[in-house]
PDB file of C-alpha atoms in Angstrom:
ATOM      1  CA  UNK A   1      42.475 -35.713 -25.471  1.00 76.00           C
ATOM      2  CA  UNK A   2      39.513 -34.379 -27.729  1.00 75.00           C
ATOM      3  CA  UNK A   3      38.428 -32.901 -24.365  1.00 75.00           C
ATOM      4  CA  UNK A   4      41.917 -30.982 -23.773  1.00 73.00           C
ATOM      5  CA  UNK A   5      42.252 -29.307 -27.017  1.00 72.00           C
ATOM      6  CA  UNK A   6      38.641 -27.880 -26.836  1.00 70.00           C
ATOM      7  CA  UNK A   7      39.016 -26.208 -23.773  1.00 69.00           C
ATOM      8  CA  UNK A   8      42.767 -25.328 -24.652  1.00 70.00           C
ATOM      9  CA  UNK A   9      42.958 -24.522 -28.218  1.00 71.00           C
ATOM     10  CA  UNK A  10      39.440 -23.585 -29.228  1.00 71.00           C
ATOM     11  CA  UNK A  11      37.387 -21.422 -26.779  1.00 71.00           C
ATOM     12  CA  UNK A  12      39.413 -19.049 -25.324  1.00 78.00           C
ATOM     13  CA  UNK A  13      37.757 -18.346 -21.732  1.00 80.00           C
ATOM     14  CA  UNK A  14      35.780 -15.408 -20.529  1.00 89.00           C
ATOM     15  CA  UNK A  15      38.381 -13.785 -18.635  1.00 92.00           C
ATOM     16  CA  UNK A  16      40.662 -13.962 -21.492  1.00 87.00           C
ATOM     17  CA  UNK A  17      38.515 -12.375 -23.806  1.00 89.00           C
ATOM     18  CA  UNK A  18      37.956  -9.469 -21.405  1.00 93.00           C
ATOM     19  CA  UNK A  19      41.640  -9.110 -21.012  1.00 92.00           C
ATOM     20  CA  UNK A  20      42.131  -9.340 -25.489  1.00 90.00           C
ATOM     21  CA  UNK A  21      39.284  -6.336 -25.267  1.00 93.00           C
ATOM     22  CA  UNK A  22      41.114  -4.313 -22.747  1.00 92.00           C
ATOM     23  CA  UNK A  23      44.794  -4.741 -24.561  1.00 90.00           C
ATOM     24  CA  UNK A  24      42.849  -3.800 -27.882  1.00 92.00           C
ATOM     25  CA  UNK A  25      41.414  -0.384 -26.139  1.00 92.00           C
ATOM     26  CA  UNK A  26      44.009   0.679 -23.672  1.00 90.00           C
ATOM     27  CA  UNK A  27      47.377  -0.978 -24.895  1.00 90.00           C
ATOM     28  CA  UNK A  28      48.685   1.613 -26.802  1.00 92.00           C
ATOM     29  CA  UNK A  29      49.781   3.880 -24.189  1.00 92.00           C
ATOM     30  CA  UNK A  30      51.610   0.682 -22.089  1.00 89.00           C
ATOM     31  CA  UNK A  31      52.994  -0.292 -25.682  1.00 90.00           C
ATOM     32  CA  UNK A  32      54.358   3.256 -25.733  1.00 93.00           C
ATOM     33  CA  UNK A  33      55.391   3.404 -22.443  1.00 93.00           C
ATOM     34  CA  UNK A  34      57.794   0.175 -22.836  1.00 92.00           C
ATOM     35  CA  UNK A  35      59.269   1.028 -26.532  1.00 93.00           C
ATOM     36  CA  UNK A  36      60.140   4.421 -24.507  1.00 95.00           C
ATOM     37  CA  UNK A  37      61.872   2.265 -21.786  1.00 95.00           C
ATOM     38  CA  UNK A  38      63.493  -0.400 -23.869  1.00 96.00           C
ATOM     39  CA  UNK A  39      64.681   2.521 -26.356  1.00 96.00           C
ATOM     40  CA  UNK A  40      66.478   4.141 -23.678  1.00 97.00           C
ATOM     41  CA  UNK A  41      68.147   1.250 -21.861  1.00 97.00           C
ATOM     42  CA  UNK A  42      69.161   0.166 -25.570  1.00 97.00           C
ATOM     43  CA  UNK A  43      70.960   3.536 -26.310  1.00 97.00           C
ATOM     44  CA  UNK A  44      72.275   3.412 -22.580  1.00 97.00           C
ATOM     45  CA  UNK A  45      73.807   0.049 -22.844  1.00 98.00           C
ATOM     46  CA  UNK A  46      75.297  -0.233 -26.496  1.00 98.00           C
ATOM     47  CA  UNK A  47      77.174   3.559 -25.610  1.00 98.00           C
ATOM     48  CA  UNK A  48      78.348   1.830 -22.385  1.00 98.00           C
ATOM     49  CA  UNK A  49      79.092  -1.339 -24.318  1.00 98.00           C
ATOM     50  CA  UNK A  50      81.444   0.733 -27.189  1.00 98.00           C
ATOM     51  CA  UNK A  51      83.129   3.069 -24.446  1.00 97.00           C
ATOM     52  CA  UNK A  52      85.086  -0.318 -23.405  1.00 97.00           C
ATOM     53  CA  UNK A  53      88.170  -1.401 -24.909  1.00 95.00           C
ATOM     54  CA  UNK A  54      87.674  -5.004 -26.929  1.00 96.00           C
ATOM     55  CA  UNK A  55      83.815  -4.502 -27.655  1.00 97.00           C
ATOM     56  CA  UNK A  56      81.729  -3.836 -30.028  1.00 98.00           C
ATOM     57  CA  UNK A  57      78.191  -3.447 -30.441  1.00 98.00           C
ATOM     58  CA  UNK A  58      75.678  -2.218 -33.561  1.00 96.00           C
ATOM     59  CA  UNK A  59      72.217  -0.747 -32.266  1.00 96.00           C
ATOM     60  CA  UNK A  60      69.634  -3.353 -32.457  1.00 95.00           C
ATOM     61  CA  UNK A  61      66.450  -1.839 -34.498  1.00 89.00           C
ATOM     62  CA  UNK A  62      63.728  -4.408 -33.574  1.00 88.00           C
ATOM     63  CA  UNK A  63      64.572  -6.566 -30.560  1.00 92.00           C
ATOM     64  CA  UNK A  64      65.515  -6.264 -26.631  1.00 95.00           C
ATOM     65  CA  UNK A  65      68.952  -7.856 -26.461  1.00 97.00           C
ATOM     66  CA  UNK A  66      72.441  -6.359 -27.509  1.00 97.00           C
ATOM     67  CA  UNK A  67      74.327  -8.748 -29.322  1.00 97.00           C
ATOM     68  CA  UNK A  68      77.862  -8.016 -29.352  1.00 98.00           C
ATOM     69  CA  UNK A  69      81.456  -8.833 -30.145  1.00 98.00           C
ATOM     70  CA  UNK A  70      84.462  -9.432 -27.577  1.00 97.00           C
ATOM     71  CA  UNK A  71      87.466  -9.365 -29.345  1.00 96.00           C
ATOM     72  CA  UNK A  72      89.759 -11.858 -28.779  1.00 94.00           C
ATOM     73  CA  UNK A  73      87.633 -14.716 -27.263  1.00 95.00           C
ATOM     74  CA  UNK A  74      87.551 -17.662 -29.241  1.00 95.00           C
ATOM     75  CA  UNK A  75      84.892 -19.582 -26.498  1.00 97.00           C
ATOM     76  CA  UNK A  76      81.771 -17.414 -25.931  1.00 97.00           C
ATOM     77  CA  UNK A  77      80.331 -20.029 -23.079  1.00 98.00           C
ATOM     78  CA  UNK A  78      83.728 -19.974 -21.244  1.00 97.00           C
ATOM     79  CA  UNK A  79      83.672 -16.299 -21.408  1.00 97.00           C
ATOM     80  CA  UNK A  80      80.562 -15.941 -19.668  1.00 97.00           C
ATOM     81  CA  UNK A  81      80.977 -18.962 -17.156  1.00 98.00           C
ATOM     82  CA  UNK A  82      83.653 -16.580 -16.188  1.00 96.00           C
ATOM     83  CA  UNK A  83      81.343 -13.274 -15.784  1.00 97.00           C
ATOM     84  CA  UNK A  84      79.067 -15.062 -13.778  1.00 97.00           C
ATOM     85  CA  UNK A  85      81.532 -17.046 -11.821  1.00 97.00           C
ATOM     86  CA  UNK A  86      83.827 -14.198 -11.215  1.00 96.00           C
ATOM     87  CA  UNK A  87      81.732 -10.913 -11.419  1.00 96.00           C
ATOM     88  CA  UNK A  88      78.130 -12.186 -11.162  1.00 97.00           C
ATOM     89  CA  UNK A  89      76.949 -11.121 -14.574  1.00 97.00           C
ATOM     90  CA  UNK A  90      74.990 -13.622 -16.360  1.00 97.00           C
ATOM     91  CA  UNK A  91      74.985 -13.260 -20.611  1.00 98.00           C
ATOM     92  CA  UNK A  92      74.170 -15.693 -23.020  1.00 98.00           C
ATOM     93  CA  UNK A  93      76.895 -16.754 -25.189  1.00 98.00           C
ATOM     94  CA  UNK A  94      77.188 -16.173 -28.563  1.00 97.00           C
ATOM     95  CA  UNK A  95      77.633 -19.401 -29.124  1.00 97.00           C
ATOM     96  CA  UNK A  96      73.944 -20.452 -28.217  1.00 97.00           C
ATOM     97  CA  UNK A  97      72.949 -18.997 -31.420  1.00 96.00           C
ATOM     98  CA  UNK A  98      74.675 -20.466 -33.555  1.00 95.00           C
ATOM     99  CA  UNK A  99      78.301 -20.886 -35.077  1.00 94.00           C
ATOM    100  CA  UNK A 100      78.041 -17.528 -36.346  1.00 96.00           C
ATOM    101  CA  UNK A 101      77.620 -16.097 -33.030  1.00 97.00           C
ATOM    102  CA  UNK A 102      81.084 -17.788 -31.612  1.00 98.00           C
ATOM    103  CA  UNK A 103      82.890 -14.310 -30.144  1.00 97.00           C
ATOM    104  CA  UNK A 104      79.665 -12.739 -29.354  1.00 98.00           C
ATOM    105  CA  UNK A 105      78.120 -12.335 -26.056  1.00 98.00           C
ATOM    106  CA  UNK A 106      73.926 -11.221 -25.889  1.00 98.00           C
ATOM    107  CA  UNK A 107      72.429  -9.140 -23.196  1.00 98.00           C
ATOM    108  CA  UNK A 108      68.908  -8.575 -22.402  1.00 97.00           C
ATOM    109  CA  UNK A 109      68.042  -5.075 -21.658  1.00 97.00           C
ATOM    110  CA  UNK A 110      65.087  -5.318 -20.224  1.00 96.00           C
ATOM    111  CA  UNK A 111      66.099  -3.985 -16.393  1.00 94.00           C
ATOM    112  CA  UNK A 112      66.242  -1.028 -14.829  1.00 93.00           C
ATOM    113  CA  UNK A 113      68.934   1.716 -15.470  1.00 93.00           C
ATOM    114  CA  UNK A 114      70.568   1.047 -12.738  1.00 96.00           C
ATOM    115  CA  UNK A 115      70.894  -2.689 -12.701  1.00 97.00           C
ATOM    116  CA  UNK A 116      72.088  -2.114 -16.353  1.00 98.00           C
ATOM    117  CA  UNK A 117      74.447   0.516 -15.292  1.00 98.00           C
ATOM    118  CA  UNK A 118      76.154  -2.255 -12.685  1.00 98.00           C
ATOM    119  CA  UNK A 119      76.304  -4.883 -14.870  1.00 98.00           C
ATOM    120  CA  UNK A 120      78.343  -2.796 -17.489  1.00 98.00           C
ATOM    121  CA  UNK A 121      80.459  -2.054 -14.509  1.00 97.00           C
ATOM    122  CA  UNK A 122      80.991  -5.695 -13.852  1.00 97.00           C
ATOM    123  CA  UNK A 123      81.682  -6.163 -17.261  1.00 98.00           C
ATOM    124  CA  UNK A 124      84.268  -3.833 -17.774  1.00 96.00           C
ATOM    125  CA  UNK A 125      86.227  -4.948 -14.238  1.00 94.00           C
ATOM    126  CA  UNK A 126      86.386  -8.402 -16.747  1.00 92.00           C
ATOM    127  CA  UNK A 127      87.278  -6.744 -19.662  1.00 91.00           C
ATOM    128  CA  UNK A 128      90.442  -5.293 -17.983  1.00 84.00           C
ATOM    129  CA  UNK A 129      91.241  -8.694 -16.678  1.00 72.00           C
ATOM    130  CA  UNK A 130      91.007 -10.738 -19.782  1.00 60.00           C
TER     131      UNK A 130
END
C-alpha cells in the first residue's frame, strides 16, 4: 500500500510534469477558445430553452449545464425517462440534485451547435405533447 500512494499521490511522473509546464505556457489561448464555445452554446440554448411554452431558464454565470424549470411536472425522472424513451434526448433530472431541484430538468451544453440545436427540437416536439 505504502508502495501505491508513492507512486500515485506523491511524485507526479515525468510526462505529467511536461504536460503541467505546457498547460501553464500555452493554455490560455485553449482556455479562451472553450469559454468562447461554451459562452455561445449557453446563450444559444437558454434563448431556445425560453422561446418554448412551459420553460424557463436563468443564464448560468459559472458552469456548463442549463438548469431549468418545466412547468407543470411534478416528477423530474419520469419526465426525462420520457425524453429519452420517446424523443431520444437524455437530461438529468432535477431531481438528482436534490429536493429543491424537483420540476427542473439540467442540460449539459457542452456539444456542438448543431447537436444542441436538435435536441431543443426534440424537446419542444415533448413539450407540445405533455
Amino acid at each position: 500500500l505504502g508502495k501505491l500512494i508513492e507512486y500515485n499521490t506523491s511524485c507526479a511522473p515525468v510526462f505529467v510534469q511536461r504536460a503541467g509546464i505546457a498547460a501553464l505556457k500555452q493554455g490560455e489561448p485553449v482556455i479562451a477558445r472553450t469559454v468562447a464555445r461554451f459562452r455561445k452554446a449557453r446563450d444559444f440554448l437558454v434563448r431556445e430553452l425560453n422561446a418554448i411554452d412551459g420553460i424557463s431558464a436563468a443564464l448560468p454565470s459559472g458552469t456548463m449545464y442549463a438548469f431549468f424549470k418545466v412547468h407543470g411536472i411534478t416528477d423530474s425522472l419520469e419526465f426525462c425517462k420520457r425524453l429519452v424513451r420517446d424523443a431520444g434526448l437524455g437530461l438529468a433530472p432535477g431531481s438528482a440534485f436534490g429536493a429543491h431541484g424537483e420540476g427542473f430538468v439540467r442540460w449539459c451544453f457542452a456539444a456542438n451547435d448543431e447537436r444542441l440545436a436538435e435536441g431543443v427540437r426534440r424537446l419542444r416536439s415533448m413539450m407540445v405533447r405533455k
